[in-house]
Amino acid sequence: MNMENEMIEFDIGLGGGGAGSGDDDAMDSEQHHVIDEEMADSSPTGGGGGAIYIPEGDPDLEPYEGMEFESEEAAKAFYNSYGRRVGFSTRVSSSRRSRKDGAIIQRSFVCAKEGFRNLNEKRTKDREIKRPRIITRCGCKASLSVKIQEPSGKWVVSGLVKEHNHELVPPDEVHRLRSHRQISGPAKTLIDTLQAAGMGPRRIMSALIKEYGGASKVGFTEVDCRNYIRNNRQRSFEGEIQLLLDYLRQMHADNSSFFYAVQGDEDQYTGNVFWADPKARMNYTYFGDTVTFDTTYRSNRYRLPFAPFIGVNHHGQPVLFGCAFLLNESEASFVWLFKTWLMAMSGRPPVSITTDHDTVIGSAIMQVFPETRHRFCKWHIFKKCQEKLSHVFLTHPNFEADFHKCVNLTDSIEEFESCWLSLVEKFDLRDHEWLQTIYSARRQWVPVYLRDTFFAEMSITQRSDSMNSYFDGYVNASTNLNQFFKLYEKALESRNEKEVKADYDTMNTSPVLKTPSPMEKQASELYTRKLFARFQEELVGTLTFMASKVEDDGEVTTYQVAKFGEDHKAYYVKFNVLEMRATCSCQMFEFSGLLCRHVLAIFRVTNVLTLPSHYILKRWTRNAKSYIILEERGGSGVVSSYLESHTVRFNTLRHEAFKFVEEGAESIDSYNVAIVALKQAAKRVAVATKNEGKTAMTNGRVRENVTNGGSQANNSVGNHPRSVSGQLSEDDMDRKIQDLTHEVDCANRKCEVYRANLLSVLRDIEDHKQQLSVKVQNIKLSMKDGL
C-alpha cells in the first residue's frame, strides 16, 4: 500500500477511539496534530460568553455530510449547539495541518464520552493520586469532521456519526454538561460585583438563579463560579504582586531586621510570600508558646489570599508573628511557608499551633513541627457543621445545643465518648460521612483531648480573641492589593495603641480587691489587669466549693472538690505538700496558665497563703516583656517570701504530724511511746523558740546569750573543761556546732532580705521603665493627633 495515500487513524491518548474519517487524496500534503479539549474554548470561564452559531437561523437543523460553514469556529459552535439540543457534551478531538504552511485544514469534533480512560494515568511521585476523576468515557463513536475546501475557503462536513452508545441527558440537566457551561460577560460582571460586596460562591449562585429564573438558565454551576472567582483572584493578585515585592524590599532597606522571603524567583514570581517585621519577631520571643495560623480568607473567599500568624500577648490581646500571601496551597508550599516562618522566629517552634481543619496543612505541620501540638480550630468546625448538617439544624432545633454541650461541656474523655454516641444515635447520624471524619480527628479539636497542652485560652467554651483575625475590620473580601498596605499599617497601629492602653491601665490603676487573702494582693501586683480579673474570678469562686480528702499515699493527697450539694460533678485535685504542687482534673492551668478555683480551694484549706512561684507564668505578668529574668517567689518583698516559707514549714510539719499520730494510735504501747516523744519534742521546741528570740547579729557573727539562774554563763575552762591535749569536749563541740549553725541561719536570713530588697528594686525599675514607655507613646500619639 502507498503510505502517501493511506488514511491514518491516530490515537488521541485516550486508549481507543479514532478521529473519524476523511478523504485520502489530500494526505500527501497534510500532517497530524492531536489535541483533546472541551468544545467551549478551554473552560466554562473562557470563550465568547456562550454565543451559539445557528446556520440559516434554524435551531432544529440536523447535521449532514456536505453541510458547509463559513469557518472552523462556526462548525465547532454548531456541533456544540446540536449537542446541547440533543443532550450530550462535545470536545475537539484532532486536527490535520498542511505541510506547506502549517495551517489547519481538517478538524474532528466528538462526543465527550468518546474513547476510554487511559489506565496509565498520572500518579504523584510516591503515591496514588489523592482525588481520582470519575470515569466518564465509554467509547462513543459519535463525531463530526470538517475540512476546508479550496478555493472557496468554506468548511465542509466530511464525516458524520450520529449514533451514541449511551443515554443522552434530558433538557433540564443539559446545562450541567461541561461544554455547555459558560459564564457570559454579564454574568461575570454580576459575580465580580457580588464578590466585591463580600458574598461567597454559594450566595452568588443563589442570586444568579433568582436573576435568571432557574438553575438551568444560568448556564454554569457553582463549581464554575468558584473556579472563576479563584482564577480571577489569582490573575488580579499576580498582576499586582510587584507592588508587594517593592513594599517588602523598601521595608527591609529601612530596617535590616525586617524579614521577608519569596518562594521562587523574585523577578519571575511563581510562589508564595512571607514577611515579619521586627516587632512581630520580638513579640514571638515573649509570647511564642502558642500560635494560630489564620486562613480566614479560604472560607470567606477573600480577594487576597492573606494568612497571618497570630499569638496572644500578656493582656489576652491578639499579637502578630508574621504574614503570608498564598497563591499555591499545595503541601510543598505549606512546608516552605512553615520552615520560612520558623527560620524568621530564630528556629524555636511553638508549644501549640491552631489551624483550619485541613489535611494538607496538618501534613505540613507534622513535617516542620513534629513536637508541636496541632489543634484544628473548633469554631471553624462548628461553622462547617452548620453547612454540612443544615438539614438536621432545620428539622431538629435542639441539635445545635446538644452538639455544643457534647463538645464543650463534657469533663472527661469517657463522658465525651458516651455523649457523642448518644448524639449520633438520637439524630440518626451514625453513617454521616463528614461527621465521621471530624470524629476521627477528635483528638485535634475536642477540648477534653487538648486540656493537657497550653493554648493561652482563659475558657474552654468561649472563643479567644486570638482566634479572630488580627486584621478583622481592616482587610475584608473586597480589599485589593493597592488598598492593602494602608489598611495593614492602620491595623498594626490600632493594635499597638490598644496594647499601650492596656499597659497604661495596668501600671496606673489598682484593682478592687474582694477578699483579705494575701494571694489576691500578690496576684494584683503581678498580673496584668485582664489576667488578674480572670484570676480573681477563680479565687472568689473558691468560696462556693467544698473540699474533702479521699486519699493520702504519704506524699500526695487527693481531694474531691465540688460545689455544695453537687457531689455528682466533682473535680479531683492531687496535692504534694512538700513540693507545693497541685494538679486538677479540669487541667485549667495546663490549658490556660492560670490556676483553677479547685486548686485554689485546696490552697485555702491547707493554709497556702501565696501563689507558689512555679504557678506564676511570666508571659501573663506585667513584666512579660522585661529582659530582666526575675526568679519570682510568690510575691514582692520580704513579707510574701516569709509567708511562702512559713506555709511550706507549716504544711510539712502538719503532714509529718498526721503520719506520727496515725502510727502512734495503732496500739497502747505505740501510744505511750508517742506521748513521751511528743512531750520531749515540745520541750525542745520551746527552748529553740526561746533561744531564737535572743539571737543577735554583731558584724555578721552571732552572739548567743543563754540564761542560767538569772546570771550570764561564761564559757570558761572551768565550766567546760578541755582535754589535756587541748581538744574541745563533746559539750564544747556541740555548742560550737550550734553557734555555727545559728551563724549560717542568720547569714541566710540576711541574704534573703538583701535578695528580696534587690528584687523589689529591680521590679520598681522595670515598672518605672514601662511607665516611661507608656508616656512616650502617649506623647507620640498626641503629637500625631495635633498634626
PDB file of C-alpha atoms in Angstrom, residues 1-221:
ATOM      1  CA  MET A   1       0.000   0.000   0.000  1.00  0.00           C
ATOM      2  CA  ASN A   2       1.198   3.522  -0.798  1.00  0.00           C
ATOM      3  CA  MET A   3       1.676   5.296   2.564  1.00  0.00           C
ATOM      4  CA  GLU A   4       1.172   8.733   0.988  1.00  0.00           C
ATOM      5  CA  ASN A   5      -2.420   7.841   0.058  1.00  0.00           C
ATOM      6  CA  GLU A   6      -3.248   5.867   3.224  1.00  0.00           C
ATOM      7  CA  MET A   7      -5.881   7.151   5.675  1.00  0.00           C
ATOM      8  CA  ILE A   8      -4.092   7.037   9.044  1.00  0.00           C
ATOM      9  CA  GLU A   9      -6.175   6.511  12.199  1.00  0.00           C
ATOM     10  CA  PHE A  10      -4.350   8.078  15.097  1.00  0.00           C
ATOM     11  CA  ASP A  11      -4.726   7.611  18.850  1.00  0.00           C
ATOM     12  CA  ILE A  12      -5.557  10.773  20.822  1.00  0.00           C
ATOM     13  CA  GLY A  13      -4.149   9.411  24.052  1.00  0.00           C
ATOM     14  CA  LEU A  14      -7.393   8.117  25.492  1.00  0.00           C
ATOM     15  CA  GLY A  15      -6.899   4.381  24.993  1.00  0.00           C
ATOM     16  CA  GLY A  16      -9.147   3.971  21.968  1.00  0.00           C
ATOM     17  CA  GLY A  17     -11.413   5.736  19.556  1.00  0.00           C
ATOM     18  CA  GLY A  18     -10.321   7.397  16.338  1.00  0.00           C
ATOM     19  CA  ALA A  19     -10.749  10.868  14.996  1.00  0.00           C
ATOM     20  CA  GLY A  20     -13.206   9.976  12.348  1.00  0.00           C
ATOM     21  CA  SER A  21     -12.586   9.522   8.618  1.00  0.00           C
ATOM     22  CA  GLY A  22     -11.758  11.784   5.766  1.00  0.00           C
ATOM     23  CA  ASP A  23     -10.659  11.755   2.124  1.00  0.00           C
ATOM     24  CA  ASP A  24      -7.357  10.112   1.350  1.00  0.00           C
ATOM     25  CA  ASP A  25      -6.379  12.223  -1.635  1.00  0.00           C
ATOM     26  CA  ALA A  26      -5.063  15.120   0.453  1.00  0.00           C
ATOM     27  CA  MET A  27      -2.912  13.079   2.820  1.00  0.00           C
ATOM     28  CA  ASP A  28       0.319  13.797   0.926  1.00  0.00           C
ATOM     29  CA  SER A  29       0.068  17.480   1.842  1.00  0.00           C
ATOM     30  CA  GLU A  30      -1.047  17.129   5.475  1.00  0.00           C
ATOM     31  CA  GLN A  31       0.408  16.366   8.886  1.00  0.00           C
ATOM     32  CA  HIS A  32      -1.438  15.313  12.053  1.00  0.00           C
ATOM     33  CA  HIS A  33      -1.782  17.493  15.152  1.00  0.00           C
ATOM     34  CA  VAL A  34      -3.538  15.848  18.088  1.00  0.00           C
ATOM     35  CA  ILE A  35      -5.461  17.865  20.691  1.00  0.00           C
ATOM     36  CA  ASP A  36      -8.061  16.995  23.304  1.00  0.00           C
ATOM     37  CA  GLU A  37     -10.267  19.738  24.722  1.00  0.00           C
ATOM     38  CA  GLU A  38     -13.848  20.591  25.522  1.00  0.00           C
ATOM     39  CA  MET A  39     -15.827  22.278  22.796  1.00  0.00           C
ATOM     40  CA  ALA A  40     -16.206  25.530  24.711  1.00  0.00           C
ATOM     41  CA  ASP A  41     -12.837  27.190  24.183  1.00  0.00           C
ATOM     42  CA  SER A  42     -10.860  25.960  27.210  1.00  0.00           C
ATOM     43  CA  SER A  43     -13.115  26.236  30.234  1.00  0.00           C
ATOM     44  CA  PRO A  44     -16.533  27.440  31.292  1.00  0.00           C
ATOM     45  CA  THR A  45     -14.998  30.729  32.281  1.00  0.00           C
ATOM     46  CA  GLY A  46     -13.469  31.482  28.947  1.00  0.00           C
ATOM     47  CA  GLY A  47     -14.646  31.723  25.348  1.00  0.00           C
ATOM     48  CA  GLY A  48     -17.046  34.026  23.765  1.00  0.00           C
ATOM     49  CA  GLY A  49     -19.546  34.276  26.541  1.00  0.00           C
ATOM     50  CA  GLY A  50     -21.792  31.445  25.361  1.00  0.00           C
ATOM     51  CA  ALA A  51     -22.619  32.620  21.769  1.00  0.00           C
ATOM     52  CA  ILE A  52     -24.092  29.813  19.643  1.00  0.00           C
ATOM     53  CA  TYR A  53     -23.862  29.653  15.827  1.00  0.00           C
ATOM     54  CA  ILE A  54     -27.142  28.581  14.174  1.00  0.00           C
ATOM     55  CA  PRO A  55     -26.837  28.162  10.354  1.00  0.00           C
ATOM     56  CA  GLU A  56     -29.630  29.802   8.392  1.00  0.00           C
ATOM     57  CA  GLY A  57     -31.381  30.715  11.675  1.00  0.00           C
ATOM     58  CA  ASP A  58     -32.821  27.204  12.109  1.00  0.00           C
ATOM     59  CA  PRO A  59     -32.298  25.986  15.751  1.00  0.00           C
ATOM     60  CA  ASP A  60     -33.533  22.462  14.866  1.00  0.00           C
ATOM     61  CA  LEU A  61     -31.225  21.903  11.892  1.00  0.00           C
ATOM     62  CA  GLU A  62     -29.679  18.415  11.826  1.00  0.00           C
ATOM     63  CA  PRO A  63     -26.041  17.905  10.704  1.00  0.00           C
ATOM     64  CA  TYR A  64     -25.422  16.098   7.385  1.00  0.00           C
ATOM     65  CA  GLU A  65     -22.444  15.285   5.181  1.00  0.00           C
ATOM     66  CA  GLY A  66     -21.700  18.110   2.768  1.00  0.00           C
ATOM     67  CA  MET A  67     -23.021  20.812   5.151  1.00  0.00           C
ATOM     68  CA  GLU A  68     -20.995  23.990   4.736  1.00  0.00           C
ATOM     69  CA  PHE A  69     -19.754  26.540   7.299  1.00  0.00           C
ATOM     70  CA  GLU A  70     -18.054  29.885   6.916  1.00  0.00           C
ATOM     71  CA  SER A  71     -15.296  28.964   9.352  1.00  0.00           C
ATOM     72  CA  GLU A  72     -13.970  26.211  11.572  1.00  0.00           C
ATOM     73  CA  GLU A  73     -15.287  28.088  14.652  1.00  0.00           C
ATOM     74  CA  ALA A  74     -18.765  28.172  13.112  1.00  0.00           C
ATOM     75  CA  ALA A  75     -18.663  24.389  12.665  1.00  0.00           C
ATOM     76  CA  LYS A  76     -17.499  23.943  16.222  1.00  0.00           C
ATOM     77  CA  ALA A  77     -20.262  26.211  17.600  1.00  0.00           C
ATOM     78  CA  PHE A  78     -22.900  24.409  15.514  1.00  0.00           C
ATOM     79  CA  TYR A  79     -21.904  20.936  16.731  1.00  0.00           C
ATOM     80  CA  ASN A  80     -21.858  22.139  20.348  1.00  0.00           C
ATOM     81  CA  SER A  81     -25.313  23.728  19.878  1.00  0.00           C
ATOM     82  CA  TYR A  82     -26.545  20.474  18.352  1.00  0.00           C
ATOM     83  CA  GLY A  83     -25.111  18.557  21.314  1.00  0.00           C
ATOM     84  CA  ARG A  84     -26.919  20.844  23.782  1.00  0.00           C
ATOM     85  CA  ARG A  85     -30.208  20.291  21.929  1.00  0.00           C
ATOM     86  CA  VAL A  86     -29.790  16.527  21.743  1.00  0.00           C
ATOM     87  CA  GLY A  87     -28.241  16.019  25.203  1.00  0.00           C
ATOM     88  CA  PHE A  88     -24.510  15.349  25.037  1.00  0.00           C
ATOM     89  CA  SER A  89     -21.277  17.223  25.677  1.00  0.00           C
ATOM     90  CA  THR A  90     -18.697  17.768  22.927  1.00  0.00           C
ATOM     91  CA  ARG A  91     -14.995  18.317  22.595  1.00  0.00           C
ATOM     92  CA  VAL A  92     -12.364  18.879  19.908  1.00  0.00           C
ATOM     93  CA  SER A  93     -10.593  15.594  19.187  1.00  0.00           C
ATOM     94  CA  SER A  94      -7.977  16.072  16.454  1.00  0.00           C
ATOM     95  CA  SER A  95      -6.818  18.164  13.541  1.00  0.00           C
ATOM     96  CA  ARG A  96      -4.684  17.973  10.427  1.00  0.00           C
ATOM     97  CA  ARG A  97      -2.270  20.695   9.365  1.00  0.00           C
ATOM     98  CA  SER A  98      -0.859  21.477   5.961  1.00  0.00           C
ATOM     99  CA  ARG A  99       2.774  20.553   5.461  1.00  0.00           C
ATOM    100  CA  LYS A 100       3.135  23.652   3.300  1.00  0.00           C
ATOM    101  CA  ASP A 101       2.222  26.408   5.752  1.00  0.00           C
ATOM    102  CA  GLY A 102       1.114  24.616   8.950  1.00  0.00           C
ATOM    103  CA  ALA A 103      -2.471  25.848   8.662  1.00  0.00           C
ATOM    104  CA  ILE A 104      -5.273  23.629   9.986  1.00  0.00           C
ATOM    105  CA  ILE A 105      -7.156  22.032   7.110  1.00  0.00           C
ATOM    106  CA  GLN A 106      -9.278  19.441   8.943  1.00  0.00           C
ATOM    107  CA  ARG A 107     -10.972  19.218  12.365  1.00  0.00           C
ATOM    108  CA  SER A 108     -12.813  16.446  14.184  1.00  0.00           C
ATOM    109  CA  PHE A 109     -15.389  17.101  16.918  1.00  0.00           C
ATOM    110  CA  VAL A 110     -16.566  14.203  19.045  1.00  0.00           C
ATOM    111  CA  CYS A 111     -18.925  13.293  21.882  1.00  0.00           C
ATOM    112  CA  ALA A 112     -17.206  13.884  25.224  1.00  0.00           C
ATOM    113  CA  LYS A 113     -17.667  10.165  26.006  1.00  0.00           C
ATOM    114  CA  GLU A 114     -15.513   9.165  23.034  1.00  0.00           C
ATOM    115  CA  GLY A 115     -12.568   6.854  23.787  1.00  0.00           C
ATOM    116  CA  PHE A 116     -11.625   5.296  27.121  1.00  0.00           C
ATOM    117  CA  ARG A 117      -9.709   6.402  30.195  1.00  0.00           C
ATOM    118  CA  ASN A 118      -6.027   5.544  29.937  1.00  0.00           C
ATOM    119  CA  LEU A 119      -5.261   3.101  32.761  1.00  0.00           C
ATOM    120  CA  ASN A 120      -1.748   4.546  32.994  1.00  0.00           C
ATOM    121  CA  GLU A 121      -2.968   7.976  34.056  1.00  0.00           C
ATOM    122  CA  LYS A 122      -0.653  10.257  36.005  1.00  0.00           C
ATOM    123  CA  ARG A 123       0.391   9.403  39.510  1.00  0.00           C
ATOM    124  CA  THR A 124       2.245  11.504  42.032  1.00  0.00           C
ATOM    125  CA  LYS A 125       5.887  10.662  42.666  1.00  0.00           C
ATOM    126  CA  ASP A 126       5.462   8.225  45.541  1.00  0.00           C
ATOM    127  CA  ARG A 127       1.759   7.514  45.912  1.00  0.00           C
ATOM    128  CA  GLU A 128      -1.555   7.258  44.144  1.00  0.00           C
ATOM    129  CA  ILE A 129      -3.346  10.443  43.155  1.00  0.00           C
ATOM    130  CA  LYS A 130      -5.436  11.755  46.040  1.00  0.00           C
ATOM    131  CA  ARG A 131      -8.651  12.597  44.171  1.00  0.00           C
ATOM    132  CA  PRO A 132      -9.029  10.456  41.026  1.00  0.00           C
ATOM    133  CA  ARG A 133     -11.504  11.765  38.482  1.00  0.00           C
ATOM    134  CA  ILE A 134     -14.759   9.943  37.784  1.00  0.00           C
ATOM    135  CA  ILE A 135     -14.599   7.695  34.709  1.00  0.00           C
ATOM    136  CA  THR A 136     -16.994   9.152  32.132  1.00  0.00           C
ATOM    137  CA  ARG A 137     -15.786   7.816  28.761  1.00  0.00           C
ATOM    138  CA  CYS A 138     -17.344   4.737  27.237  1.00  0.00           C
ATOM    139  CA  GLY A 139     -16.010   4.593  23.645  1.00  0.00           C
ATOM    140  CA  CYS A 140     -18.847   6.538  21.994  1.00  0.00           C
ATOM    141  CA  LYS A 141     -18.283   6.890  18.215  1.00  0.00           C
ATOM    142  CA  ALA A 142     -20.487   9.956  17.629  1.00  0.00           C
ATOM    143  CA  SER A 143     -18.472  12.620  15.770  1.00  0.00           C
ATOM    144  CA  LEU A 144     -18.446  15.322  13.135  1.00  0.00           C
ATOM    145  CA  SER A 145     -15.417  16.045  10.894  1.00  0.00           C
ATOM    146  CA  VAL A 146     -14.966  19.130   8.721  1.00  0.00           C
ATOM    147  CA  LYS A 147     -12.296  20.039   6.198  1.00  0.00           C
ATOM    148  CA  ILE A 148     -11.525  23.191   4.266  1.00  0.00           C
ATOM    149  CA  GLN A 149     -12.447  23.428   0.584  1.00  0.00           C
ATOM    150  CA  GLU A 150     -10.256  25.214  -1.902  1.00  0.00           C
ATOM    151  CA  PRO A 151     -10.550  27.778  -3.356  1.00  0.00           C
ATOM    152  CA  SER A 152     -13.813  28.840  -1.597  1.00  0.00           C
ATOM    153  CA  GLY A 153     -12.335  28.601   1.893  1.00  0.00           C
ATOM    154  CA  LYS A 154     -15.542  27.091   3.253  1.00  0.00           C
ATOM    155  CA  TRP A 155     -15.523  24.224   5.744  1.00  0.00           C
ATOM    156  CA  VAL A 156     -17.487  21.145   4.669  1.00  0.00           C
ATOM    157  CA  VAL A 157     -18.696  18.214   6.776  1.00  0.00           C
ATOM    158  CA  SER A 158     -16.617  15.281   5.520  1.00  0.00           C
ATOM    159  CA  GLY A 159     -17.562  12.686   8.156  1.00  0.00           C
ATOM    160  CA  LEU A 160     -20.540  12.202  10.453  1.00  0.00           C
ATOM    161  CA  VAL A 161     -21.592   9.614  13.049  1.00  0.00           C
ATOM    162  CA  LYS A 162     -24.845  10.454  14.830  1.00  0.00           C
ATOM    163  CA  GLU A 163     -25.408   7.320  16.923  1.00  0.00           C
ATOM    164  CA  HIS A 164     -24.383   7.230  20.621  1.00  0.00           C
ATOM    165  CA  ASN A 165     -23.739   4.143  22.754  1.00  0.00           C
ATOM    166  CA  HIS A 166     -25.054   5.745  25.953  1.00  0.00           C
ATOM    167  CA  GLU A 167     -28.131   7.501  27.248  1.00  0.00           C
ATOM    168  CA  LEU A 168     -28.491  11.162  26.399  1.00  0.00           C
ATOM    169  CA  VAL A 169     -29.095  13.849  29.026  1.00  0.00           C
ATOM    170  CA  PRO A 170     -32.632  15.291  29.369  1.00  0.00           C
ATOM    171  CA  PRO A 171     -33.124  19.021  28.590  1.00  0.00           C
ATOM    172  CA  ASP A 172     -33.461  20.074  32.255  1.00  0.00           C
ATOM    173  CA  GLU A 173     -29.987  18.649  33.052  1.00  0.00           C
ATOM    174  CA  VAL A 174     -28.064  19.525  29.890  1.00  0.00           C
ATOM    175  CA  HIS A 175     -26.804  22.780  31.431  1.00  0.00           C
ATOM    176  CA  ARG A 176     -24.542  20.717  33.712  1.00  0.00           C
ATOM    177  CA  LEU A 177     -22.588  19.211  30.793  1.00  0.00           C
ATOM    178  CA  ARG A 178     -19.141  20.708  30.618  1.00  0.00           C
ATOM    179  CA  SER A 179     -19.085  22.020  27.057  1.00  0.00           C
ATOM    180  CA  HIS A 180     -22.401  23.817  27.671  1.00  0.00           C
ATOM    181  CA  ARG A 181     -21.312  25.534  30.869  1.00  0.00           C
ATOM    182  CA  GLN A 182     -20.129  29.019  30.014  1.00  0.00           C
ATOM    183  CA  ILE A 183     -20.057  32.190  32.097  1.00  0.00           C
ATOM    184  CA  SER A 184     -21.324  35.036  29.950  1.00  0.00           C
ATOM    185  CA  GLY A 185     -19.971  38.565  30.085  1.00  0.00           C
ATOM    186  CA  PRO A 186     -22.960  39.967  32.047  1.00  0.00           C
ATOM    187  CA  ALA A 187     -22.744  37.016  34.482  1.00  0.00           C
ATOM    188  CA  LYS A 188     -19.051  37.719  35.074  1.00  0.00           C
ATOM    189  CA  THR A 189     -19.831  41.348  35.841  1.00  0.00           C
ATOM    190  CA  LEU A 190     -22.538  40.339  38.306  1.00  0.00           C
ATOM    191  CA  ILE A 191     -20.228  37.794  40.003  1.00  0.00           C
ATOM    192  CA  ASP A 192     -17.483  40.418  40.360  1.00  0.00           C
ATOM    193  CA  THR A 193     -19.943  42.885  41.901  1.00  0.00           C
ATOM    194  CA  LEU A 194     -21.388  40.399  44.390  1.00  0.00           C
ATOM    195  CA  GLN A 195     -17.970  39.051  45.347  1.00  0.00           C
ATOM    196  CA  ALA A 196     -16.709  42.582  45.998  1.00  0.00           C
ATOM    197  CA  ALA A 197     -19.674  43.003  48.346  1.00  0.00           C
ATOM    198  CA  GLY A 198     -18.384  40.055  50.387  1.00  0.00           C
ATOM    199  CA  MET A 199     -20.670  37.295  49.108  1.00  0.00           C
ATOM    200  CA  GLY A 200     -19.362  33.750  48.675  1.00  0.00           C
ATOM    201  CA  PRO A 201     -19.959  31.445  45.670  1.00  0.00           C
ATOM    202  CA  ARG A 202     -22.995  29.757  47.203  1.00  0.00           C
ATOM    203  CA  ARG A 203     -24.851  33.017  47.846  1.00  0.00           C
ATOM    204  CA  ILE A 204     -23.754  34.368  44.446  1.00  0.00           C
ATOM    205  CA  MET A 205     -25.218  31.313  42.716  1.00  0.00           C
ATOM    206  CA  SER A 206     -28.474  31.742  44.620  1.00  0.00           C
ATOM    207  CA  ALA A 207     -28.658  35.344  43.406  1.00  0.00           C
ATOM    208  CA  LEU A 208     -27.921  34.289  39.802  1.00  0.00           C
ATOM    209  CA  ILE A 209     -30.545  31.541  39.838  1.00  0.00           C
ATOM    210  CA  LYS A 210     -33.102  34.059  41.061  1.00  0.00           C
ATOM    211  CA  GLU A 211     -31.948  36.630  38.474  1.00  0.00           C
ATOM    212  CA  TYR A 212     -32.106  34.213  35.506  1.00  0.00           C
ATOM    213  CA  GLY A 213     -35.242  32.378  36.614  1.00  0.00           C
ATOM    214  CA  GLY A 214     -33.843  28.914  37.321  1.00  0.00           C
ATOM    215  CA  ALA A 215     -30.607  26.919  37.586  1.00  0.00           C
ATOM    216  CA  SER A 216     -30.929  25.549  34.045  1.00  0.00           C
ATOM    217  CA  LYS A 217     -30.984  29.096  32.645  1.00  0.00           C
ATOM    218  CA  VAL A 218     -27.840  30.299  34.437  1.00  0.00           C
ATOM    219  CA  GLY A 219     -25.619  28.312  32.094  1.00  0.00           C
ATOM    220  CA  PHE A 220     -22.999  27.150  34.604  1.00  0.00           C
ATOM    221  CA  THR A 221     -22.677  25.548  38.047  1.00  0.00           C
TER     222      THR A 221
END
